[in-house]
Each structure stands twice: as C-alpha cells, then as structure tokens.
Coordinates of C-alpha atoms in Angstrom, one line a residue:
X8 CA 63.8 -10.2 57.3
X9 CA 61.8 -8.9 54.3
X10 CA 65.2 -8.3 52.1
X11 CA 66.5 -11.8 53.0
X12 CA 63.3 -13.3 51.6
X13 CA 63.8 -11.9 48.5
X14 CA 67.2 -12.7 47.8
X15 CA 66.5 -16.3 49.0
X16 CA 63.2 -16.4 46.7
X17 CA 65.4 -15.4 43.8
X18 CA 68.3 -17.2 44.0
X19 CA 65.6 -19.9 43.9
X20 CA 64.3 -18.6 40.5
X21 CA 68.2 -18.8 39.4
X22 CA 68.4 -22.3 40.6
X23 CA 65.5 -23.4 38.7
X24 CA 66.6 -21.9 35.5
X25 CA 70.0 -23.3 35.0
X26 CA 68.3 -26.9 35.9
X27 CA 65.9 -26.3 32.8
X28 CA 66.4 -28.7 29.5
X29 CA 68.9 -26.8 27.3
X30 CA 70.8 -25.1 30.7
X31 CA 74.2 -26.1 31.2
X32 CA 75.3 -27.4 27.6
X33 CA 78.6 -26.1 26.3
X34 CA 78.3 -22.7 24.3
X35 CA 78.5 -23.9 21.0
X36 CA 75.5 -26.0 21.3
X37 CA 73.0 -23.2 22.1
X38 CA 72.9 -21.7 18.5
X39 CA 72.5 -24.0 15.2
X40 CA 75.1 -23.8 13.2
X41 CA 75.0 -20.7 10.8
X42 CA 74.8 -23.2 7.5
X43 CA 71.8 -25.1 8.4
X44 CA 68.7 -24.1 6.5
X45 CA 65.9 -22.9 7.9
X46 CA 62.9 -25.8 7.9
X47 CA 60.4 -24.9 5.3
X48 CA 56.5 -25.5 7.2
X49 CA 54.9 -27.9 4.9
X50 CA 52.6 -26.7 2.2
X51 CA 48.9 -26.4 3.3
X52 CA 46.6 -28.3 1.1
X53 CA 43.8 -26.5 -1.1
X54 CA 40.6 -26.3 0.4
X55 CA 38.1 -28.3 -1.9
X56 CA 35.5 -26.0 -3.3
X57 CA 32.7 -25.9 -1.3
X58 CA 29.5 -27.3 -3.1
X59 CA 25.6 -26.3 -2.8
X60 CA 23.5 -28.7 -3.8
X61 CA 20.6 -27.1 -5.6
X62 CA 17.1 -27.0 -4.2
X63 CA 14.7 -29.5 -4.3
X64 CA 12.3 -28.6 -7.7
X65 CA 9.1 -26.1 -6.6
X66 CA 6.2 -28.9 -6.4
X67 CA 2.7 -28.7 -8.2
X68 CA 0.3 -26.0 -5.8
X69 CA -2.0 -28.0 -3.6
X70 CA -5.7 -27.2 -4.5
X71 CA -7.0 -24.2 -2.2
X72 CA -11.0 -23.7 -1.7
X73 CA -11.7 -20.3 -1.6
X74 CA -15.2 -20.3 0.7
X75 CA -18.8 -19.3 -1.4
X76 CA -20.1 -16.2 0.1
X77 CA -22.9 -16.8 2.9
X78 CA -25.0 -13.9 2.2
X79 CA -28.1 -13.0 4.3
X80 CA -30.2 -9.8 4.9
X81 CA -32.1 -8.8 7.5
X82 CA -35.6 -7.2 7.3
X83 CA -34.6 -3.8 7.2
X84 CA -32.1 -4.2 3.8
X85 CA -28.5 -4.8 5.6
X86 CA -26.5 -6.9 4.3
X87 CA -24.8 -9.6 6.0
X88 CA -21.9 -11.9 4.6
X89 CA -20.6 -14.7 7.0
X90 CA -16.7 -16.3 6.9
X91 CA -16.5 -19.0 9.2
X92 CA -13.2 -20.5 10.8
X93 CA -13.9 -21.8 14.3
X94 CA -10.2 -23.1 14.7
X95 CA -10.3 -19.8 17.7
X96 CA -13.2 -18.2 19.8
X97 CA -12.5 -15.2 17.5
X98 CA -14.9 -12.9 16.2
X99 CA -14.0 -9.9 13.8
X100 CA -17.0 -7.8 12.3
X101 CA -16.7 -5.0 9.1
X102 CA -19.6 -2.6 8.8
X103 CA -19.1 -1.0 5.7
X104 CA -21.3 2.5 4.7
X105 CA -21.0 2.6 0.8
X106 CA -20.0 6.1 1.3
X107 CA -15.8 7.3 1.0
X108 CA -14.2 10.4 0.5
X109 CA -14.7 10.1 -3.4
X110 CA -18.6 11.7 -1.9
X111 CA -16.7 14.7 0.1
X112 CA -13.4 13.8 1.8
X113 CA -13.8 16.1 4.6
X114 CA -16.8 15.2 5.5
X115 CA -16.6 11.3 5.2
X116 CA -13.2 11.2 7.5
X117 CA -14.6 13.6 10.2
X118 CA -18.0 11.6 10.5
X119 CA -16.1 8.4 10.4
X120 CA -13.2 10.2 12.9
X121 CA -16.4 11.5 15.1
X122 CA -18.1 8.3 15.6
X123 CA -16.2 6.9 18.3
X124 CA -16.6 10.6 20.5
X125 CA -19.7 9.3 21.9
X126 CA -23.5 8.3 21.2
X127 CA -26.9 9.8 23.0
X128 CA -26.7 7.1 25.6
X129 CA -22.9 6.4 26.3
X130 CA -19.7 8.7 26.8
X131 CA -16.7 8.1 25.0
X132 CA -15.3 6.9 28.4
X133 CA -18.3 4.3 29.0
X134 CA -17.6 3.0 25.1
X135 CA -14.2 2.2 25.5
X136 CA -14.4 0.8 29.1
X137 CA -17.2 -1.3 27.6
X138 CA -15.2 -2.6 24.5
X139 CA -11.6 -3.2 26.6
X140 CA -13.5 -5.0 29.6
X141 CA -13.7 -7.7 27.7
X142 CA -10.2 -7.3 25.7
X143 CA -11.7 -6.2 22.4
X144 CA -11.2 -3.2 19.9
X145 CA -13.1 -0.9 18.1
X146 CA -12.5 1.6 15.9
X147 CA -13.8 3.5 12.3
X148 CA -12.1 5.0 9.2
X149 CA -13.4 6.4 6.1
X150 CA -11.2 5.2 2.9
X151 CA -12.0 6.5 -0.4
X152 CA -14.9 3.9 -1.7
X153 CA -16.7 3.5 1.6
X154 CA -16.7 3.7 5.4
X155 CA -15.9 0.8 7.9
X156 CA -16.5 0.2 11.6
X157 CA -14.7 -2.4 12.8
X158 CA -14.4 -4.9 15.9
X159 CA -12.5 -8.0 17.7
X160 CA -13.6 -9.7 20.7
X161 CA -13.9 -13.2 21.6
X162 CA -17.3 -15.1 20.5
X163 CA -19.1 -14.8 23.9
X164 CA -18.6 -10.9 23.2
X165 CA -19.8 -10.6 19.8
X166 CA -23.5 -9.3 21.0
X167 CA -21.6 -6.7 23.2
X168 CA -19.2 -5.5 20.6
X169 CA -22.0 -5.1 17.4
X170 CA -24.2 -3.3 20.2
X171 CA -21.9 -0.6 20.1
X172 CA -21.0 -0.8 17.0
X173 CA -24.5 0.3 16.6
X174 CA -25.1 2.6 18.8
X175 CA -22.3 4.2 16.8
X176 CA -23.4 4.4 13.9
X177 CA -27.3 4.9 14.8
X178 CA -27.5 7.3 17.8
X179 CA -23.9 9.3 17.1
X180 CA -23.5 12.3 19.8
X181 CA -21.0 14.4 17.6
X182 CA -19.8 17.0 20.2
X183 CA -18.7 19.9 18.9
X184 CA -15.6 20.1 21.8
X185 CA -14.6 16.8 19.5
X186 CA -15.2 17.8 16.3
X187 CA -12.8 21.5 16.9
X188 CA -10.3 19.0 18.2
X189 CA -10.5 16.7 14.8
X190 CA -9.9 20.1 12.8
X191 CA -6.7 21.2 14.9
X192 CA -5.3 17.3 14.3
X193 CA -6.2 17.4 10.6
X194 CA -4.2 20.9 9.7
X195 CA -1.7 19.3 11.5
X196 CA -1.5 16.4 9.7
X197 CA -1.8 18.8 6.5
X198 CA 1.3 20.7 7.7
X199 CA 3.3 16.8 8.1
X200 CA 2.3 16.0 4.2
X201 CA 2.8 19.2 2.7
X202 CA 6.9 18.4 4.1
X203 CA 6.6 14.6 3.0
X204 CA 8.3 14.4 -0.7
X205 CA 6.6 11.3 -1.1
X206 CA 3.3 12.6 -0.3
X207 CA 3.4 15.7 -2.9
X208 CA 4.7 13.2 -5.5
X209 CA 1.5 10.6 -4.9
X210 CA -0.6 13.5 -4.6
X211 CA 0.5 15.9 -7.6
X212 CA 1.0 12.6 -10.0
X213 CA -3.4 12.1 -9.1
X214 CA -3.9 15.5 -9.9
X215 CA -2.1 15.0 -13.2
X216 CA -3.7 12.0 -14.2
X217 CA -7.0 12.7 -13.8
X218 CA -9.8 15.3 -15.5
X219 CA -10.7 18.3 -13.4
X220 CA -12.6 17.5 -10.7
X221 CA -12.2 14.2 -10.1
X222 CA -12.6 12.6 -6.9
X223 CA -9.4 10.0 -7.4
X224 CA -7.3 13.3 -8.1
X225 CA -8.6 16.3 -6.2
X226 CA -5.6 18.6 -4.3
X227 CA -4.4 18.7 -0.9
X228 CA -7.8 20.4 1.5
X229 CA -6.7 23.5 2.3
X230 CA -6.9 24.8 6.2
X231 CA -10.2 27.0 4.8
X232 CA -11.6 23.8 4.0
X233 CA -11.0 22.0 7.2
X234 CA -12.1 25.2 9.4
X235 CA -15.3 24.9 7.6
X236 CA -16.7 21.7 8.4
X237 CA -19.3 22.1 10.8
X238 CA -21.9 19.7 12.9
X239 CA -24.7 20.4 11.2
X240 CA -22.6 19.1 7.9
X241 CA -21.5 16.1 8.9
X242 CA -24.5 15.4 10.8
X243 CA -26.3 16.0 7.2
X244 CA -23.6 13.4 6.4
X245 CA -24.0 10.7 8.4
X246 CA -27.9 11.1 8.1
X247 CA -27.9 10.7 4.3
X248 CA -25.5 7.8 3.7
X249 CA -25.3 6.0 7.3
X250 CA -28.7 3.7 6.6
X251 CA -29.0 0.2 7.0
X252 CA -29.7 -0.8 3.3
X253 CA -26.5 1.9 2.5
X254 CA -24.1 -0.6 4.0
X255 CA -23.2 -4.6 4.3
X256 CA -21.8 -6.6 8.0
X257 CA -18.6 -8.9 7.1
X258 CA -18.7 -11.4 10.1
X259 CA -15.7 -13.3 10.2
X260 CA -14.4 -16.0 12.2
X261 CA -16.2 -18.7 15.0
X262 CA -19.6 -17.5 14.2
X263 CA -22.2 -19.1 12.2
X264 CA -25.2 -18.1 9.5
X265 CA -28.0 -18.2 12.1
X266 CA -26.1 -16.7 14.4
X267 CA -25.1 -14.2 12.3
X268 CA -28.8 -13.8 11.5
X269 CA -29.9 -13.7 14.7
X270 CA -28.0 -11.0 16.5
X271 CA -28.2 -8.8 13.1
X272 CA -31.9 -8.9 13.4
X273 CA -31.6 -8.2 17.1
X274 CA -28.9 -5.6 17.3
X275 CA -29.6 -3.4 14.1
X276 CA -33.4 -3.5 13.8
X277 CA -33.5 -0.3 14.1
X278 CA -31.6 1.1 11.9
X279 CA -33.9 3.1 9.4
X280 CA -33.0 2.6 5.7
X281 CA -32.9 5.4 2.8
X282 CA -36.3 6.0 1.3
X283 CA -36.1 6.2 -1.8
X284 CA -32.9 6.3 -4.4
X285 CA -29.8 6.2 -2.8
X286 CA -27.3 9.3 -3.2
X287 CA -25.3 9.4 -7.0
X288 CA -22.0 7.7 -7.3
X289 CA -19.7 11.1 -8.3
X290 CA -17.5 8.8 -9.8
X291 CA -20.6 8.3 -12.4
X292 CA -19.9 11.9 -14.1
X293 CA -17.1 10.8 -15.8
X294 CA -17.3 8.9 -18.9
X295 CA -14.5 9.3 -20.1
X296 CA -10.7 9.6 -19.8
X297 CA -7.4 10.4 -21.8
X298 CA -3.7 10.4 -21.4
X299 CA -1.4 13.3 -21.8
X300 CA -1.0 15.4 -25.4
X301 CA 2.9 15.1 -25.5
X302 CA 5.5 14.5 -22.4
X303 CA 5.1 16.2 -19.5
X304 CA 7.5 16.6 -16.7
X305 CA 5.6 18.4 -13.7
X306 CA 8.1 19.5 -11.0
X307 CA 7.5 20.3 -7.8
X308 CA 10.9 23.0 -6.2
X309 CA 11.2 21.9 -2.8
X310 CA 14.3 23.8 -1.8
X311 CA 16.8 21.9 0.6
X312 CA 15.6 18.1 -0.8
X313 CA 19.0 16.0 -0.8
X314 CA 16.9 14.0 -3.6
X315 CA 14.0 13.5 -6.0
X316 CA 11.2 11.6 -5.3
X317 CA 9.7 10.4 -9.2
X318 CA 6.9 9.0 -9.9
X319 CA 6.3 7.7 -14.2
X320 CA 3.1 5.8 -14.9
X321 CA -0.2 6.2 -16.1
X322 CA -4.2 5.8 -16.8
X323 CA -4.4 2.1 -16.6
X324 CA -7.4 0.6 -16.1
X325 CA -10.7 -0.5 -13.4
X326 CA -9.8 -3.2 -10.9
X327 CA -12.8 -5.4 -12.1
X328 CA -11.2 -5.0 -15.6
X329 CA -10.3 -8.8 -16.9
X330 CA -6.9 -7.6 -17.9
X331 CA -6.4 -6.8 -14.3
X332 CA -4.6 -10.1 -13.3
X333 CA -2.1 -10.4 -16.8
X334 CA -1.4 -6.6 -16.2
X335 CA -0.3 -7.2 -12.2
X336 CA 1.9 -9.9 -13.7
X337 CA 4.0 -7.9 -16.5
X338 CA 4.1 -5.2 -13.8
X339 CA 5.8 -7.3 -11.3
X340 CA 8.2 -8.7 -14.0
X341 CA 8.9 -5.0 -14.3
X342 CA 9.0 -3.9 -10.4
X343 CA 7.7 -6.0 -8.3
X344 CA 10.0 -6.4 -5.9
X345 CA 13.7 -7.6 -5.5
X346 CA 13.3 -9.8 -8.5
X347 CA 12.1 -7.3 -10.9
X348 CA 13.9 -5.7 -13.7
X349 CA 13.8 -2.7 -12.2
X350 CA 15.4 -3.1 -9.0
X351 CA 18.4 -5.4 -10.6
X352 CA 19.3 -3.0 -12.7
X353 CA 18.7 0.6 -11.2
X354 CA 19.5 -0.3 -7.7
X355 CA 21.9 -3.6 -8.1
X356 CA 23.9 -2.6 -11.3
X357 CA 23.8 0.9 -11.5
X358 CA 23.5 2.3 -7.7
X359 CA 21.0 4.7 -8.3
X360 CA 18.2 4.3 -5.5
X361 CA 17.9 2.0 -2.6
X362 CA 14.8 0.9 -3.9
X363 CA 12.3 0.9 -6.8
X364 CA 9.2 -0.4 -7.9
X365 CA 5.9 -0.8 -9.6
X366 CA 2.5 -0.2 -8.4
X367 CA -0.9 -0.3 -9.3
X368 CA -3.7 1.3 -7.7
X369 CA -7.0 -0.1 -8.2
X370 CA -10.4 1.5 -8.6
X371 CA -14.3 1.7 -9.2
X372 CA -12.9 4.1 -12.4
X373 CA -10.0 3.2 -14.3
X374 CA -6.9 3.2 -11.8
X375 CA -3.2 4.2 -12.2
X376 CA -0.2 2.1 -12.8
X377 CA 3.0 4.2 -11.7
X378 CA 7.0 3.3 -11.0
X379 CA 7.8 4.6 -7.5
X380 CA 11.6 5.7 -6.7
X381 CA 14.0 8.0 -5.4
X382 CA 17.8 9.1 -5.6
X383 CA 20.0 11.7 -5.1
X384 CA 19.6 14.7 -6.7
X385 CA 22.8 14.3 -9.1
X386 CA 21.4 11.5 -10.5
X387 CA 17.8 12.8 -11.1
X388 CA 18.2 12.6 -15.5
X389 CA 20.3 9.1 -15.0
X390 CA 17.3 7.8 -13.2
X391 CA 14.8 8.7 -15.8
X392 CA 17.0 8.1 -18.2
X393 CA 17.0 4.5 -16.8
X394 CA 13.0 4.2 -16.0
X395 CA 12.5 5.1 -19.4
X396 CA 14.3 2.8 -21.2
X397 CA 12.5 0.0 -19.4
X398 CA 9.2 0.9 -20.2
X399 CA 10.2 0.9 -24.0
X400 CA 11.9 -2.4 -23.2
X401 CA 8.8 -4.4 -21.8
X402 CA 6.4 -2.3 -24.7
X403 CA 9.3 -3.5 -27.2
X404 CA 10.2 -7.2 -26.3
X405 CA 8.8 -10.3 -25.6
X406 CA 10.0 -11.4 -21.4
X407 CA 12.0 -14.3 -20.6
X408 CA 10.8 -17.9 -20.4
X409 CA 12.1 -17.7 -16.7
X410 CA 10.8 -14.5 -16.0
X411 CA 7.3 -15.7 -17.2
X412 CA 7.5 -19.0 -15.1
X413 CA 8.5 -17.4 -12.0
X414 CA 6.6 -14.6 -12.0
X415 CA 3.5 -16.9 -12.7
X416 CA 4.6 -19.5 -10.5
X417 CA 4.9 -16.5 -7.7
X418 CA 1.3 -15.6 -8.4
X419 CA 0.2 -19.0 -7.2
X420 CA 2.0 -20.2 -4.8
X421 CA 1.8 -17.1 -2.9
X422 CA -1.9 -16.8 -3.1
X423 CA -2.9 -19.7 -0.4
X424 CA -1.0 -17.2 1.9
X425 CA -3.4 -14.7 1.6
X426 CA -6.3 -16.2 2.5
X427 CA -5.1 -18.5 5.5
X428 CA -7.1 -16.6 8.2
X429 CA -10.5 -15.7 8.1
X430 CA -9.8 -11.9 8.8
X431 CA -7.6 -12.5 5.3
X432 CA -10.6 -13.8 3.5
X433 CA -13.1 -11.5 5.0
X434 CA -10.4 -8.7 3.3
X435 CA -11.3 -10.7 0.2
X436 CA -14.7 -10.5 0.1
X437 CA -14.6 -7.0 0.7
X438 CA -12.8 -6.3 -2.3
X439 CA -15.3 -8.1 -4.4
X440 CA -17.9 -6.3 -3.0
X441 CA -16.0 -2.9 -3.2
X442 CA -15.2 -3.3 -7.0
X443 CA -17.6 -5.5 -8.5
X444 CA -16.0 -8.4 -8.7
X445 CA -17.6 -11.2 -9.6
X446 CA -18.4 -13.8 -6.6
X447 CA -16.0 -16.7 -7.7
X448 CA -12.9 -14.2 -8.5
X449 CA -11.2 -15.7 -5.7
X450 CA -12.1 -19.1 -6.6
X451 CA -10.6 -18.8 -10.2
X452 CA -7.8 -17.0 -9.6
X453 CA -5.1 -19.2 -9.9
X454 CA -6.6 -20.8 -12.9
X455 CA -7.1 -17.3 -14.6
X456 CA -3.2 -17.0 -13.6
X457 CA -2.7 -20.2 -15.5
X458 CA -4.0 -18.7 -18.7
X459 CA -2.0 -16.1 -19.4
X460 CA 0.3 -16.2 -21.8
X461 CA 4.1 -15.1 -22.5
X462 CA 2.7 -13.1 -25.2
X463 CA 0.4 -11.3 -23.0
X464 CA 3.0 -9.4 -21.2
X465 CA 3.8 -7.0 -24.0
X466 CA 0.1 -6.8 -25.1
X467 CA -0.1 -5.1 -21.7
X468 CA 2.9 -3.5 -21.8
X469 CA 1.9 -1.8 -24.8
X470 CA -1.7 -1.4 -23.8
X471 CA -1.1 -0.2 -19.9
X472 CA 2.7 1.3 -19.8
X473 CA 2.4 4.4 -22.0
X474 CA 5.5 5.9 -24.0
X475 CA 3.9 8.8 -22.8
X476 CA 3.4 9.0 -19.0
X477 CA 2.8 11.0 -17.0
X478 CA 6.3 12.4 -15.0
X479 CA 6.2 13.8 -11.7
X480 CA 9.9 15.2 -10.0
X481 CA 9.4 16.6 -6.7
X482 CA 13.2 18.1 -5.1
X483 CA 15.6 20.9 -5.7
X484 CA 14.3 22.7 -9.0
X485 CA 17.6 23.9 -10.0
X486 CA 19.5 21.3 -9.4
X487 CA 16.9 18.6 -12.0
X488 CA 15.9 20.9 -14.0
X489 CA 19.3 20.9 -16.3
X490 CA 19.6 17.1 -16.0
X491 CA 15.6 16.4 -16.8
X492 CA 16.4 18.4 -20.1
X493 CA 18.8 16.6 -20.9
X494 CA 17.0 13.5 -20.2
X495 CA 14.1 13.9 -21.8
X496 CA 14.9 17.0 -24.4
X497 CA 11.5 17.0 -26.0
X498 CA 9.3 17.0 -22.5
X499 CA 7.6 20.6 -21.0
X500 CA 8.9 21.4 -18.2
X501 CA 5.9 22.4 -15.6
X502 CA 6.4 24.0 -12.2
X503 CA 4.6 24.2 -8.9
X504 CA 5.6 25.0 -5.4
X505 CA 4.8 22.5 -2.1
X506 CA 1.1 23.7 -2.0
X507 CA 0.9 22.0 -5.5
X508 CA -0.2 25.4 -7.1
X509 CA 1.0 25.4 -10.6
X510 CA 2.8 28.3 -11.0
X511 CA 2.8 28.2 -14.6
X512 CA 1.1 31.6 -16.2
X513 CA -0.1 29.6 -19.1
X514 CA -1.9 26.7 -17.3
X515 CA -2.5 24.7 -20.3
X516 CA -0.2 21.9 -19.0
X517 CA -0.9 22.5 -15.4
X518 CA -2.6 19.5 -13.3
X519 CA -6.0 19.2 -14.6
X520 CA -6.9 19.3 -10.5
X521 CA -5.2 21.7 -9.3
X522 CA -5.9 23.8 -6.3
X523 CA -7.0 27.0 -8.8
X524 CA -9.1 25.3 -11.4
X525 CA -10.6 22.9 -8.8
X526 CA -11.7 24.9 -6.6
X527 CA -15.6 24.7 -6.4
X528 CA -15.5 23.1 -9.7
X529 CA -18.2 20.7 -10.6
X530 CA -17.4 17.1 -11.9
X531 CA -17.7 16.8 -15.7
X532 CA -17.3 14.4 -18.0
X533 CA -13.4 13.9 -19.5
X534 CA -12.4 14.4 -23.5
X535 CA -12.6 11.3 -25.5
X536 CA -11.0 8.2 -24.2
X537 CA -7.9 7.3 -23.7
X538 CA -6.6 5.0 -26.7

C-alpha cells in the first residue's frame, strides 16, 4: 500500500506540472529566439549628495555665580567653610590636616592609612558598622600638601558621621598588628610601580627637575624605609600636626552656617590646638630653582619594554602664579586633548602613539609642565623628533585665530560644569585654600579667561615650554639609544636602571634626587633662578 501511495502522489506532481503556464506550448516557443538582445535593466539614478547642515552658532555663556566662602571658626582655632545646596538631604564633610607627604611621605600616608584601624573607644568593626548603618562612607588619605578625612551620609546623619570623624582623628588606637600589615601592602605596592613604565617615567622626570632634596622630587622609598616606620613615629606624627587650629572642615551640601557652627563646636571641642608656632613648611628651604645646563636625555633600560614611555617638559611655574590660567590655555592648544596639535599630528597624521598630551602639575612651589606619550620602540627618535618640533613651533609662532577662539571658548563654557554640585565646588574651595588663591579666583575666572590675548600664547610658550627640557625615555636601552642620538645629536645620554639609581660614574648629570645623593640629605636652597 505504501509503494502505491507514492506513485499515485507523484504522478500527481507530474500532473500539476505540465498544467503550469508555459507547459504544453510547442518546442520552438520555450527558448527566445537566438537574435533577440538581451533587455538592458535600466540605469539607476545618482544618489544626491547627502547634506549636513551645520550647527547652530555656540551662544554667549550664561552668567554663573560662583558662591562667597562662609567661613567660621570655632573656639578652639578650626576652621570651618560652609557650601550649601539643599536641592538633596546630602551632606559631605573634608577635614583637611595642613600636613602631606611634602613633611615625610611615609609617615603622613601610614598615619592617614592608620586612622581608620580603630580609636581608644571603638574597633575598627564598631566604626564601620556605625558609618554603613546609616548608608554612609568614610575614609582618609594623605596627598602631598595636606591630609583629608572625609564623609557622606544623609543630613539626619551628619552629627553621627563628624563624631567619628573625630574620634579619628583625636583618640587614634594605631595597633601595631595594623600598622605591620600597612608595611607588607606598601612594599607591595612598591614592587607594582617599580614594573609600571609610566610610573618610573613621572617619578624619574620629578627627580630630574627638581634640586636635591626636594619634597616634589624625592625617589621611590626603598623597602628599608618602609620597615622602619614605627608607632611611636607616626604617633609623634599625628601628635604634632593633627591639631585643631592645624586643619580647616569643608561642609558641603544641605547644611547651613549655624548648623555648621553648632555641631563643630559640639563635636570637636576637644580637639587641643598646637601651642605655639606651627611646624616649618619644607617646601620653605628652597628659594630658588633652575633648569637644566644643556639637553639631557635620562634613560631608564627596562629590558623586555615593547615601547617607550617619554616624558619632555619643564620647571614651570606656582599654581597661584597669575600666568597660571594664559599658560593652561597655550598648553591645551598644544595637548590638551583630541583637539590639540599634538594629538592631530603625532597620533592622527603620523601613527605614532595612541595618545598624547600636555599636562601641568600645580604646586605650593613652582610646578612642572610636561608632554606625556608613548610608542613603540622603533619609533622612539621619530617621536622626539616630532615633540620637539612642536615646542619650537608654539615658542616660534603666533596660534591660529581659531585655535585661540576655541580653545578660549572651551575654557568657558566648560567651567559651569565643574562647579554644578556642591561636592564640585567644595573641590574648589579646597584648591584655593591649598594654594593660596585668592578668595574670588573662581568668581573671575572666566573674565580673566576673557583677557588673554592671542599674543599671550607665545609669551608663555617662550616663558614656560623650554628649548631645553628636561627628557625622560624609560624602555629597551639598546633599542633608543641609537635613535635618541640621532634625534637629538647634541643631548647626554644618562642611564639608570628600574630602581632609578643613576648608573652614571660621573654623576654630574645624574637626577639631582636620586636615591644616592638623597639619601639622608637635608633640604637646601637651589642655584640661582631659573631664567
């Protein structure tokens, strides 16, 4: 039965094919005749070009307040500056101890690291079962200026959250079980930078630029160093700078000035201030600075580097400096991002990094100005071929009209962005108080953007980007050294190794702080200044 199905099923299929359209006809009708031409498909018309209109012109920057600076202190000297915003039931509160690693960096990290291991009446456990109760943070840090504790919670919190922030700082515990721990972490963390390219280049091109024992340039900490940290030392520490009228509160956020007065009163009355004169700014012992004699190129052989971290720049100058502002412009015209010179040319046009830039680093003392890049090791004399012929460009030249206008315009309209929250403008106020600025920096910025001038940008080209930097190449010796000869034929060639140790015999050219001629050194004033 199953084989007659199928021969009935397709003699159906046969059936159905003959009676299709085109079935049936006589044989000369299936095929066209062999003279007819093929028919041509029509011709597909040209897309039109598609057209972008351009966008709408930038409009004039809406005014933008920056807040005056509610200042109050209470009775035992601390200083307390208030940034409201009540838009959220947020709190955020700075404490900041004028004291950084600029005084001793081992010490000012571990105290800072060591305050949050427990006080005389609370456990590290109680603290932060205390603080996350209530969904808050709190944490410390030690940067290189000064020390902050810091804190989040909602605005019913606030009185919680400063209460241990000051039993912190008052009454620390500093177990020793805590502090061996902080040791082990920090020679790890020395092992992880000593293998980090970028790291050695920052680090060596500080040591370079500044005199012998200064505290913006001193050398990687050795593991000696770390082991010999003690209790008692950064107990001594804490005791000397932690003190109430050593320090300032940034409240920031849905609190008020007589609130703010209130629970400072309350929560740090205690807090015992120095006696007396405060402990020496180090940064005070130098005077004076200078720039390299002749061209330097200090390389650091790390064997195995698939590229060269390089690092060109510069003395430049103190972040309260007025010049600061027109200098960060010609800078970013230079590097500042996508947009500048820099990364058009060396990445865009000639391939030579995946990225590039400019970057100043701002100080109490004169800070540094520095290009930051990387590329392969082949192209290591290309690439500083290429750097330097853009710092003789913007010393040389007057910039663009456009250049100028966006640059400027940048500057402006970007700043209301920075300063939208009131953590961002708490941020601000710290920087004024960090470097001296004067109160209304913020409030004139923009028009002090306004006034510089075309003309300006060489001026600081010429006055901030030297044609005689300092030049730090940190990759495969033997592969850069040929090509940085013949890149820069009348620069000395200096070498160290990834401890940064010069390993120079003559150390005339070595890093003024580096790890030999630093060690235990005093700070002392610098040669004449730099010109």
């Amino acid at each position: 039965m199953f084989t007659r199905t199928t021969n009935s099923f397709a003699t159906a299929l046969v059936v159905a094919a003959l009676a299709a359209p085109g079935c049936g006809k006589p044989k000369g009708e299936t095929t066209p005749p062999t003279d007819t031409k093929p028919v041509e498909a029509p011709p597909v018309a040209d897309k039109p070009a598609r057209v972008y209109q351009d966008p709408p012109p930038p409009t004039e920057p809406r005014e933008v307040q920056f807040p005056d600076l509610q200042k109050i202190q209470t009775k035992n000297g601390l200083e307390i500056y208030v940034v409201e915003n009540h838009e959220v039931p947020l709190v955020t509160a700075q404490l900041v101890i004028k004291a950084g690693t600029m005084d001793d960096e081992q010490l000012a990290e571990m105290t800072a690291n060591m305050l949050g291991e427990g006080t005389k009446s609370r456990t590290k456990a109680k603290i932060d079962e205390e603080i996350e109760f209530v969904g808050g943070s709190l944490g410390a840090g030690a940067g290189v200026h000064d020390t902050s504790v810091y804190t989040q919670v909602l605005k019913r919190d606030v009185k919680l959250a400063l209460t241990l922030m000051a039993d912190e700082v008052m009454n620390p515990a500093f177990p020793p079980a805590a502090l061996d721990k902080l040791k082990d972490k920090a020679k790890t963390n020395l092992k992880a930078m000593k293998s980090n390219s970028n790291v050695l280049a920052d680090q060596l091109f500080d040591m370079v630029a500044y005199p012998s024992g200064h505290p913006y340039g001193r050398p990687l900490p050795t593991e000696a160093q770390i082991d010999a940290v003690t209790v008692d030392a950064v107990k001594k520490f804490h005791d000397t700078f932690y003190r109430s009228n050593n320090s300032y509160l940034i409240l920031s956020g849905d609190i008020t000035v007589p609130e703010a007065e209130k629970l400072g009163n309350e929560v740090f009355a205690k807090w015992k201030p120095i006696e007396g004169q405060a402990p020496a700014n180090p940064l005070n012992g130098f005077k004076a600075y200078k720039h390299p004699p002749k061209l330097i190129v200090h390389l650091v052989n790390r064997p195995g580097s698939a590229q060269s971290d390089i690092r060109v720049g510069n003395l430049a100058l103190a972040r309260k400096n007025p010049d600061w502002i027109k200098l960060d412009l010609a800078s970013d015209i230079l590097g500042g991002g996508s947009t500048g010179r820099l990364f058009l040319d060396v990445r865009e046009e000639k391939g030579l990094t995946y990225g590039i830039y400019t970057k100043m680093e701002p100080g109490v003392a004169p800070g540094t100005w520095r290009i930051w890049t990387k590329t392969k090791t082949a192209t290591t004399g290309e690439m500083l071929k290429a750097i330097f012929g853009h710092i003789t460009k913007m010393r040389d030249t007057d910039v663009t009209t456009k250049e100028f206008e966006d640059v400027t315009r940048e500057a402006i309209g970007s700043f209301p962005l920075s300063i939208e929250t009131a953590d961002q403008v708490a941020g601000r106020v710290r920087t004024i108080l960090t470097y001296g600025l004067p109160s209304d920096y913020y409030k004139t910025y923009r028009d002090e953007v306004r006034k510089a001038q075309i003309a300006d940008m060489k001026t600081m080209a010429r006055k901030f980007m030297n044609d005689v930097p300092v030049v730090v190449v940190v990759g495969r010796a033997d592969k850069a050294e040929p090509q940085i000869k013949d890149a820069l034929p009348d620069a000395t060639i200096v070498h160290y190794d990834t401890d940064l140790k010069c390993l120079e015999k003559d150390t005339t050219f070595c890093a003024a702080n580096h790890a030999l001629a630093a060690a235990g050194a005093a700070p002392a004033p610098a040669p004449a200044p730099a010109k």
